[in-house]
Amino acid sequence: MTELAELRREVREVCRRWRADGRYRPRPDAWLRSYDPAFSKELAEHGWIGMTWPERVGGGERSNMDRLVVTEELLRAGAPVAAHWIGDRQIGPSILRHGTAELQDEILPGIASGEHVLCLGMSEPEAGSDLAAVRTTAQRADGGFRVNGRKIWTSHAHHATHSYLLARTDKTEKKHEGLTEFVVDMTAEGVSVTPIVDMAGSHHFNEVVFDDVFVPARRVIGVEGNGWRQVTEQLAYERGGPERVLSTYPVLEQLLSGGVDQDDGLLAELGELVSRLATLRSLCAQIAGALDAGEAPMRAAATLKYLGTDFEREVLEFARRATGSGVVPPDSPLGEAIMAAPGFSIRGGSSEVLLSILAKQEAQ
Ligand SMILES: Cc1cc2nc3c(=O)[nH]c(=O)nc-3n(C[C@H](O)[C@H](O)[C@H](O)COP(=O)(O)OP(=O)(O)OC[C@H]3O[C@@H](n4cnc5c(N)ncnc54)[C@H](O)[C@@H]3O)c2cc1C
């Protein structure tokens, strides 16, 4: 058995054991909706968080291809991975790429051990697609910065130990300049979190208010004022993983294990979905290869997210037709996926915005 196949088998075994013990129920969109710090800690013990990072900061010095195998298997199993997903996927790699050694030593070991839960303070009420319009400010103060502003749709801020924060440190005419990235303690004085409940009644995202919060200077990620370039690179980590393809995998799995009428037309459509999945997986592997080569593959990641969320939506449309049932129970994998689906093509950059990014890059 190759090393990758052995790794795949080990991850499957951990998920199988947790399921057999009744410790989780496979769910669609588990990377956002299924939160269990104990599960994340078990993955950490296997070395499956921060896998590609240096040993110095608790990492495993393995390849992005290894990491892809682990993330694919966790998503296929609908496992409860939300506690470590954001730190492992994008904030950790971004701190490694741009942060000082001091910041790396302070934050990364806690992510890799499953102790730190990171949330993502980017979007604001009038700064989502137009992210450079953020109005949260970070003003120089003795030894650091004072942060004031409001973030919205912040997934898992109510569990988070730390927030990534994009804030304006300089008011310039050019909105893409004067932005800076920080890591903020969620226990700092002046941070408050209010739940936002989605249409399915789930609480996963929040509003976060920063009221004169002091952030030490050592918590700046990278270069002050360079936040725009850094955040656009970070979005490649956010968009370029298999979670943009596999959010509806538990539904597809049910269809594949006999959930479709033996109708030639339907079976052919199911086969087409499976072949699209194979193509998207190979794009994920290409992105992992580019990351191993030290690149931030922004264009491939935007392509994957656009095509992947389209695929996820079509899996659901097909499932509704193929199962022929008029009423979908809300707590079934299909019901849960239908309620989560409107967010797929919005979070991490909406499909329209991704098309516009790709068109601009094509024109360059
Ligand atoms: C489930 C979920 C979880 C999220 N978690 C987080 C999180 O943890 N942290 C965080 O910071 N944010 C998070 N977000 C926010 C997400 O990043 C934003 O919702 C997204 O960037 C869109 O911004 P907006 O909601 O302000 O919509 P808008 O930017 O107002 O867009 C509304 C509509 O207009 C379209 N549109 C906007 N501008 C253009 C344009 N120039 N050309 C064509 N069409 C356009 C968009 O495509 C969209 O259809 C989350 C969102 C969801 C749904």
Short mmCIF file of C-alpha atoms and ligand atoms in Angstrom, two decimals:
data_model
loop_
_atom_site.label_atom_id
_atom_site.label_comp_id
_atom_site.label_asym_id
_atom_site.label_seq_id
_atom_site.Cartn_x
_atom_site.Cartn_y
_atom_site.Cartn_z
CA MET A 1 0.00 0.00 0.00
CA THR A 2 1.38 3.44 -0.88
CA GLU A 3 1.96 5.98 1.87
CA LEU A 4 -0.98 8.09 0.68
CA ALA A 5 -3.30 5.07 0.57
CA GLU A 6 -2.20 4.12 4.09
CA LEU A 7 -2.87 7.66 5.30
CA ARG A 8 -6.30 7.57 3.68
CA ARG A 9 -7.03 4.27 5.43
CA GLU A 10 -5.97 5.69 8.83
CA VAL A 11 -8.26 8.72 8.50
CA ARG A 12 -11.17 6.51 7.43
CA GLU A 13 -10.58 4.31 10.47
CA VAL A 14 -10.69 7.25 12.91
CA CYS A 15 -13.94 8.49 11.37
CA ARG A 16 -15.43 5.00 11.34
CA ARG A 17 -14.59 4.55 15.05
CA TRP A 18 -16.11 7.89 16.07
CA ARG A 19 -19.27 7.09 14.08
CA ALA A 20 -19.51 3.57 15.49
CA ASP A 21 -19.24 5.03 19.02
CA GLY A 22 -22.14 7.36 18.18
CA ARG A 23 -19.89 10.39 18.67
CA TYR A 24 -20.94 12.08 15.45
CA ARG A 25 -23.49 11.88 12.69
CA PRO A 26 -22.19 12.47 9.13
CA ARG A 27 -23.52 15.82 7.94
CA PRO A 28 -23.32 17.85 4.76
CA ASP A 29 -21.32 21.04 5.11
CA ALA A 30 -19.62 19.57 8.18
CA TRP A 31 -16.52 21.77 7.84
CA LEU A 32 -18.69 24.77 8.72
CA ARG A 33 -21.52 23.23 10.73
CA SER A 34 -20.10 20.33 12.76
CA TYR A 35 -18.02 21.61 15.65
CA ASP A 36 -16.35 19.26 18.13
CA PRO A 37 -13.07 20.34 19.72
CA ALA A 38 -12.51 16.78 21.04
CA PHE A 39 -12.52 15.45 17.49
CA SER A 40 -10.09 18.16 16.41
CA LYS A 41 -7.81 17.27 19.31
CA GLU A 42 -7.78 13.63 18.27
CA LEU A 43 -6.82 14.66 14.74
CA ALA A 44 -4.07 16.82 16.24
CA GLU A 45 -2.71 13.81 18.12
CA HIS A 46 -2.41 12.00 14.78
CA GLY A 47 -0.52 15.00 13.39
CA TRP A 48 -3.32 15.91 10.97
CA ILE A 49 -3.56 19.61 11.82
CA GLY A 50 -0.78 21.87 10.57
CA MET A 51 0.52 18.85 8.66
CA THR A 52 2.61 20.88 6.24
CA TRP A 53 4.07 23.28 8.81
CA PRO A 54 7.61 23.12 10.27
CA GLU A 55 8.13 20.92 13.32
CA ARG A 56 9.36 24.01 15.19
CA VAL A 57 5.74 25.27 15.38
CA GLY A 58 4.11 21.88 15.97
CA GLY A 59 3.75 20.94 12.30
CA GLY A 60 4.38 17.65 10.57
CA GLU A 61 6.53 18.85 7.63
CA ARG A 62 4.40 16.79 5.26
CA SER A 63 3.21 17.71 1.78
CA ASN A 64 0.02 19.48 0.72
CA MET A 65 -0.82 16.27 -1.12
CA ASP A 66 -0.83 14.44 2.24
CA ARG A 67 -3.01 17.18 3.64
CA LEU A 68 -5.38 16.88 0.69
CA VAL A 69 -5.84 13.16 1.40
CA VAL A 70 -6.73 13.92 5.03
CA THR A 71 -9.12 16.76 4.24
CA GLU A 72 -10.87 14.75 1.50
CA GLU A 73 -11.47 11.81 3.81
CA LEU A 74 -12.76 14.02 6.65
CA LEU A 75 -15.17 15.76 4.30
CA ARG A 76 -16.34 12.50 2.69
CA ALA A 77 -17.10 11.22 6.18
CA GLY A 78 -19.03 14.41 7.06
CA ALA A 79 -16.87 14.59 10.22
CA PRO A 80 -17.03 17.39 12.86
CA VAL A 81 -13.99 19.41 11.81
CA ALA A 82 -15.16 23.03 12.16
CA ALA A 83 -13.12 23.74 15.32
CA HIS A 84 -9.77 23.64 13.53
CA TRP A 85 -10.70 24.20 9.88
CA ILE A 86 -10.08 27.94 9.54
CA GLY A 87 -6.83 27.96 11.54
CA ASP A 88 -5.45 24.94 9.70
CA ARG A 89 -6.62 25.96 6.24
CA GLN A 90 -5.79 29.62 5.97
CA ILE A 91 -4.74 31.60 9.05
CA GLY A 92 -1.91 29.23 9.99
CA PRO A 93 -0.50 29.15 6.43
CA SER A 94 -0.87 32.92 6.15
CA ILE A 95 1.03 33.49 9.42
CA LEU A 96 3.71 31.11 8.17
CA ARG A 97 4.01 32.98 4.91
CA HIS A 98 4.00 36.51 6.27
CA GLY A 99 4.23 36.51 10.09
CA THR A 100 7.31 37.08 12.21
CA ALA A 101 8.98 34.09 13.88
CA GLU A 102 7.67 35.47 17.19
CA LEU A 103 4.06 35.46 15.95
CA GLN A 104 4.48 32.01 14.43
CA ASP A 105 5.82 30.64 17.72
CA GLU A 106 3.01 32.28 19.66
CA ILE A 107 0.04 31.15 17.55
CA LEU A 108 0.83 28.13 15.40
CA PRO A 109 1.57 25.44 18.03
CA GLY A 110 -1.87 26.05 19.59
CA ILE A 111 -3.59 25.62 16.21
CA ALA A 112 -1.64 22.43 15.48
CA SER A 113 -2.56 20.96 18.88
CA GLY A 114 -6.26 21.75 18.44
CA GLU A 115 -6.25 24.19 21.40
CA HIS A 116 -6.72 27.40 19.43
CA VAL A 117 -9.93 28.04 17.51
CA LEU A 118 -9.59 30.77 14.87
CA CYS A 119 -12.33 32.86 13.31
CA LEU A 120 -12.18 35.09 10.28
CA GLY A 121 -12.89 38.82 10.75
CA MET A 122 -13.03 40.04 7.18
CA SER A 123 -16.60 40.90 6.10
CA GLU A 124 -18.45 43.97 7.35
CA PRO A 125 -22.01 45.17 6.75
CA GLU A 126 -20.99 47.07 3.62
CA ALA A 127 -17.78 45.29 2.81
CA GLY A 128 -18.34 41.72 1.58
CA SER A 129 -17.66 41.36 -2.13
CA ASP A 130 -16.00 44.75 -1.96
CA LEU A 131 -13.71 43.69 0.87
CA ALA A 132 -11.31 46.62 0.47
CA ALA A 133 -14.14 48.86 1.70
CA VAL A 134 -13.65 47.67 5.32
CA ARG A 135 -14.18 50.46 7.80
CA THR A 136 -12.85 48.84 10.98
CA THR A 137 -9.88 50.94 12.04
CA ALA A 138 -6.67 50.08 13.91
CA GLN A 139 -4.98 53.23 15.17
CA ARG A 140 -1.45 53.36 16.49
CA ALA A 141 -1.29 53.39 20.32
CA ASP A 142 1.52 52.89 22.80
CA GLY A 143 2.93 49.40 22.09
CA GLY A 144 0.33 48.46 19.52
CA PHE A 145 -3.03 49.48 18.03
CA ARG A 146 -6.56 50.37 19.16
CA VAL A 147 -9.21 48.62 17.07
CA ASN A 148 -12.75 49.91 16.53
CA GLY A 149 -15.34 48.45 14.19
CA ARG A 150 -17.85 45.73 13.40
CA LYS A 151 -17.42 42.42 11.58
CA ILE A 152 -20.30 40.30 10.36
CA TRP A 153 -20.95 36.68 9.30
CA THR A 154 -17.99 35.64 11.46
CA SER A 155 -18.22 31.84 11.54
CA HIS A 156 -17.60 30.29 14.99
CA ALA A 157 -16.60 33.58 16.64
CA HIS A 158 -18.63 32.37 19.63
CA HIS A 159 -16.17 29.48 20.11
CA ALA A 160 -13.01 31.20 18.92
CA THR A 161 -9.95 31.85 21.06
CA HIS A 162 -8.46 34.18 18.38
CA SER A 163 -9.73 36.21 15.46
CA TYR A 164 -7.95 37.06 12.26
CA LEU A 165 -8.78 40.73 11.61
CA LEU A 166 -8.52 42.90 8.51
CA ALA A 167 -8.51 46.58 9.49
CA ARG A 168 -7.66 49.97 8.09
CA THR A 169 -4.46 51.42 9.57
CA ASP A 170 -4.21 54.32 7.15
CA LYS A 171 -6.91 56.39 5.46
CA THR A 172 -5.76 56.83 1.89
CA GLU A 173 -7.54 57.74 -1.33
CA LYS A 174 -6.77 54.28 -2.67
CA LYS A 175 -8.90 51.78 -0.77
CA HIS A 176 -6.61 48.80 -1.49
CA GLU A 177 -3.83 50.52 0.43
CA GLY A 178 -3.58 51.17 4.15
CA LEU A 179 -5.02 47.79 5.22
CA THR A 180 -3.34 45.58 7.82
CA GLU A 181 -3.91 42.05 9.12
CA PHE A 182 -3.87 41.14 12.81
CA VAL A 183 -4.43 38.27 15.22
CA VAL A 184 -6.68 39.37 18.09
CA ASP A 185 -7.47 37.56 21.36
CA MET A 186 -11.21 36.99 21.60
CA THR A 187 -10.95 37.44 25.38
CA ALA A 188 -9.48 40.95 24.99
CA GLU A 189 -11.42 43.75 26.67
CA GLY A 190 -13.86 45.35 24.22
CA VAL A 191 -14.56 42.30 22.02
CA SER A 192 -18.23 41.27 21.98
CA VAL A 193 -19.95 38.54 19.97
CA THR A 194 -23.66 38.42 19.07
CA PRO A 195 -25.19 35.37 17.35
CA ILE A 196 -26.72 35.50 13.86
CA VAL A 197 -29.11 32.57 13.29
CA ASP A 198 -29.44 31.33 9.70
CA MET A 199 -32.70 30.38 7.97
CA ALA A 200 -32.32 26.74 9.08
CA GLY A 201 -32.24 27.90 12.72
CA SER A 202 -28.52 27.14 13.06
CA HIS A 203 -26.09 29.38 14.88
CA HIS A 204 -22.69 29.21 13.23
CA PHE A 205 -21.98 32.81 12.30
CA ASN A 206 -21.99 36.02 14.34
CA GLU A 207 -21.52 39.73 14.54
CA VAL A 208 -18.31 40.76 16.32
CA VAL A 209 -17.83 44.27 17.69
CA PHE A 210 -14.39 45.65 18.53
CA ASP A 211 -14.74 48.57 20.93
CA ASP A 212 -11.36 50.21 21.50
CA VAL A 213 -9.63 46.83 21.68
CA PHE A 214 -5.89 46.96 22.32
CA VAL A 215 -3.84 44.71 20.02
CA PRO A 216 -0.08 44.47 20.68
CA ALA A 217 2.20 45.36 17.75
CA ARG A 218 3.61 41.81 17.68
CA ARG A 219 0.16 40.64 16.53
CA VAL A 220 0.44 42.32 13.10
CA ILE A 221 0.62 39.66 10.37
CA GLY A 222 3.31 40.65 7.90
CA VAL A 223 3.80 44.25 6.88
CA GLU A 224 1.61 47.12 8.11
CA GLY A 225 -0.32 48.50 5.10
CA ASN A 226 0.27 45.36 3.00
CA GLY A 227 -2.99 43.73 4.09
CA TRP A 228 -4.67 43.71 0.69
CA ARG A 229 -1.95 41.75 -1.06
CA GLN A 230 -1.72 39.34 1.86
CA VAL A 231 -5.46 38.79 2.20
CA THR A 232 -5.90 38.05 -1.50
CA GLU A 233 -3.20 35.38 -1.19
CA GLN A 234 -4.89 34.02 1.90
CA LEU A 235 -8.14 33.69 -0.06
CA ALA A 236 -6.36 31.19 -2.32
CA TYR A 237 -6.01 28.91 0.71
CA GLU A 238 -9.68 29.54 1.55
CA ARG A 239 -10.98 28.80 -1.93
CA GLY A 240 -8.61 26.11 -3.14
CA GLY A 241 -9.55 23.09 -1.02
CA PRO A 242 -11.88 20.11 -1.50
CA GLU A 243 -14.48 21.60 0.87
CA ARG A 244 -15.65 23.65 -2.14
CA VAL A 245 -16.57 20.39 -3.85
CA LEU A 246 -17.53 17.98 -1.09
CA SER A 247 -20.02 19.93 1.08
CA THR A 248 -22.82 17.78 -0.39
CA TYR A 249 -20.86 14.50 -0.53
CA PRO A 250 -23.03 12.71 2.10
CA VAL A 251 -25.99 13.28 -0.28
CA LEU A 252 -24.04 12.01 -3.30
CA GLU A 253 -22.96 8.95 -1.30
CA GLN A 254 -26.60 8.11 -0.50
CA LEU A 255 -27.46 8.40 -4.20
CA LEU A 256 -24.55 6.13 -5.11
CA SER A 257 -25.49 3.50 -2.58
CA GLY A 258 -28.89 2.81 -4.12
CA GLY A 259 -30.78 6.02 -3.58
CA VAL A 260 -31.60 6.45 -7.29
CA ASP A 261 -34.36 4.66 -9.23
CA GLN A 262 -33.00 2.21 -11.80
CA ASP A 263 -33.76 4.57 -14.63
CA ASP A 264 -31.17 4.73 -17.43
CA GLY A 265 -31.47 8.49 -17.82
CA LEU A 266 -31.02 9.12 -14.09
CA LEU A 267 -28.12 6.68 -13.82
CA ALA A 268 -26.40 8.40 -16.74
CA GLU A 269 -26.82 11.78 -15.00
CA LEU A 270 -25.41 10.31 -11.79
CA GLY A 271 -22.43 8.98 -13.75
CA GLU A 272 -21.89 12.45 -15.18
CA LEU A 273 -21.83 13.95 -11.68
CA VAL A 274 -19.27 11.37 -10.58
CA SER A 275 -17.04 12.14 -13.55
CA ARG A 276 -17.28 15.86 -12.76
CA LEU A 277 -16.26 15.07 -9.21
CA ALA A 278 -13.20 13.23 -10.55
CA THR A 279 -12.21 16.29 -12.61
CA LEU A 280 -12.66 18.63 -9.64
CA ARG A 281 -10.57 16.32 -7.45
CA SER A 282 -7.77 16.50 -9.97
CA LEU A 283 -7.97 20.32 -9.85
CA CYS A 284 -7.68 20.08 -6.03
CA ALA A 285 -4.57 17.92 -6.51
CA GLN A 286 -3.09 20.47 -8.94
CA ILE A 287 -3.64 23.23 -6.36
CA ALA A 288 -2.02 21.10 -3.62
CA GLY A 289 0.95 20.59 -5.98
CA ALA A 290 1.23 24.35 -6.57
CA LEU A 291 1.17 24.97 -2.79
CA ASP A 292 3.95 22.39 -2.38
CA ALA A 293 5.92 24.42 -4.94
CA GLY A 294 5.54 27.49 -2.68
CA GLU A 295 2.96 29.26 -4.85
CA ALA A 296 -0.35 30.91 -3.87
CA PRO A 297 -2.45 29.66 -6.80
CA MET A 298 -5.11 32.38 -6.72
CA ARG A 299 -6.52 31.80 -10.18
CA ALA A 300 -6.83 28.00 -9.87
CA ALA A 301 -8.41 28.42 -6.43
CA ALA A 302 -11.03 30.88 -7.77
CA THR A 303 -11.76 28.45 -10.62
CA LEU A 304 -12.14 25.54 -8.21
CA LYS A 305 -14.49 27.46 -5.96
CA TYR A 306 -16.65 28.60 -8.86
CA LEU A 307 -16.90 25.14 -10.47
CA GLY A 308 -17.05 23.30 -7.14
CA THR A 309 -19.99 25.19 -5.66
CA ASP A 310 -21.84 24.86 -8.97
CA PHE A 311 -21.27 21.10 -8.76
CA GLU A 312 -22.49 20.96 -5.14
CA ARG A 313 -25.70 22.78 -6.11
CA GLU A 314 -26.30 20.41 -9.04
CA VAL A 315 -25.87 17.36 -6.79
CA LEU A 316 -28.79 18.69 -4.73
CA GLU A 317 -30.96 19.49 -7.74
CA PHE A 318 -30.35 15.99 -9.07
CA ALA A 319 -31.07 14.42 -5.66
CA ARG A 320 -34.43 16.19 -5.47
CA ARG A 321 -35.43 14.85 -8.88
CA ALA A 322 -33.91 11.39 -8.53
CA THR A 323 -35.37 10.51 -5.16
CA GLY A 324 -38.78 11.70 -6.35
CA SER A 325 -40.03 12.38 -2.81
CA GLY A 326 -42.22 15.44 -2.47
CA VAL A 327 -41.24 16.23 1.11
CA VAL A 328 -37.60 16.27 2.21
CA PRO A 329 -37.19 15.82 6.00
CA PRO A 330 -35.22 18.84 7.26
CA ASP A 331 -32.88 16.70 9.37
CA SER A 332 -31.99 14.31 6.52
CA PRO A 333 -28.65 14.83 4.72
CA LEU A 334 -30.58 16.17 1.71
CA GLY A 335 -32.74 18.46 3.87
CA GLU A 336 -29.73 19.85 5.73
CA ALA A 337 -27.81 20.35 2.51
CA ILE A 338 -30.71 22.19 0.84
CA MET A 339 -30.91 24.61 3.77
CA ALA A 340 -27.14 25.20 3.73
CA ALA A 341 -26.82 25.50 -0.06
CA PRO A 342 -27.64 29.20 -0.53
CA GLY A 343 -24.40 30.02 1.31
CA PHE A 344 -22.15 27.80 -0.85
CA SER A 345 -21.76 30.22 -3.73
CA ILE A 346 -21.59 33.30 -1.45
CA ARG A 347 -19.11 32.50 1.36
CA GLY A 348 -15.44 32.83 0.48
CA GLY A 349 -16.32 35.14 -2.43
CA SER A 350 -19.54 34.96 -4.44
CA SER A 351 -19.62 33.24 -7.82
CA GLU A 352 -20.18 36.54 -9.66
CA VAL A 353 -17.14 38.07 -7.96
CA LEU A 354 -15.00 35.01 -8.78
CA LEU A 355 -15.99 35.26 -12.44
CA SER A 356 -15.00 38.89 -12.41
CA ILE A 357 -11.59 38.04 -10.81
CA LEU A 358 -10.98 35.39 -13.47
CA ALA A 359 -12.01 37.70 -16.30
CA LYS A 360 -9.67 40.46 -15.04
CA GLN A 361 -6.75 38.00 -14.75
CA GLU A 362 -7.47 36.71 -18.27
CA ALA A 363 -7.36 40.28 -19.58
CA GLN A 364 -3.93 40.97 -17.98
C1 LIG B 1 -22.20 30.57 5.46
C2 LIG B 1 -21.35 31.79 5.41
C3 LIG B 1 -20.25 31.90 6.25
C4 LIG B 1 -19.46 33.05 6.21
N1 LIG B 1 -18.41 33.14 7.08
C5 LIG B 1 -17.65 34.25 7.06
C6 LIG B 1 -16.57 34.41 8.00
O1 LIG B 1 -16.29 33.52 8.81
N2 LIG B 1 -15.85 35.55 7.98
C7 LIG B 1 -16.11 36.56 7.10
O2 LIG B 1 -15.40 37.55 7.12
N3 LIG B 1 -17.14 36.47 6.22
C8 LIG B 1 -17.90 35.34 6.19
N4 LIG B 1 -18.95 35.22 5.32
C9 LIG B 1 -19.30 36.39 4.49
C10 LIG B 1 -19.00 36.24 3.02
O3 LIG B 1 -17.62 36.30 2.76
C11 LIG B 1 -19.78 37.32 2.29
O4 LIG B 1 -21.14 37.04 2.47
C12 LIG B 1 -19.46 37.40 0.82
O5 LIG B 1 -18.15 37.88 0.62
C13 LIG B 1 -20.46 38.32 0.07
O6 LIG B 1 -20.54 39.56 0.70
P1 LIG B 1 -21.95 40.21 1.11
O7 LIG B 1 -22.69 39.20 1.95
O8 LIG B 1 -21.68 41.54 1.68
O9 LIG B 1 -22.79 40.34 -0.23
P2 LIG B 1 -22.65 41.50 -1.31
O10 LIG B 1 -21.22 41.82 -1.52
O11 LIG B 1 -23.56 42.61 -0.93
O12 LIG B 1 -23.22 40.78 -2.60
C14 LIG B 1 -24.61 40.58 -2.81
C15 LIG B 1 -24.81 40.03 -4.20
O13 LIG B 1 -24.33 40.99 -5.16
C16 LIG B 1 -23.38 40.38 -6.03
N5 LIG B 1 -22.29 41.30 -6.32
C17 LIG B 1 -21.65 42.10 -5.43
N6 LIG B 1 -20.67 42.81 -6.07
C18 LIG B 1 -20.70 42.43 -7.36
C19 LIG B 1 -19.94 42.78 -8.52
N7 LIG B 1 -18.94 43.67 -8.45
N8 LIG B 1 -20.25 42.19 -9.71
C20 LIG B 1 -21.26 41.28 -9.79
N9 LIG B 1 -22.02 40.91 -8.72
C21 LIG B 1 -21.75 41.46 -7.53
C22 LIG B 1 -22.82 39.19 -5.26
O14 LIG B 1 -22.37 38.18 -6.13
C23 LIG B 1 -24.04 38.72 -4.46
O15 LIG B 1 -24.83 37.88 -5.25
C24 LIG B 1 -19.76 34.10 5.33
C25 LIG B 1 -20.88 33.99 4.48
C26 LIG B 1 -21.66 32.85 4.51
C27 LIG B 1 -22.84 32.75 3.58
#
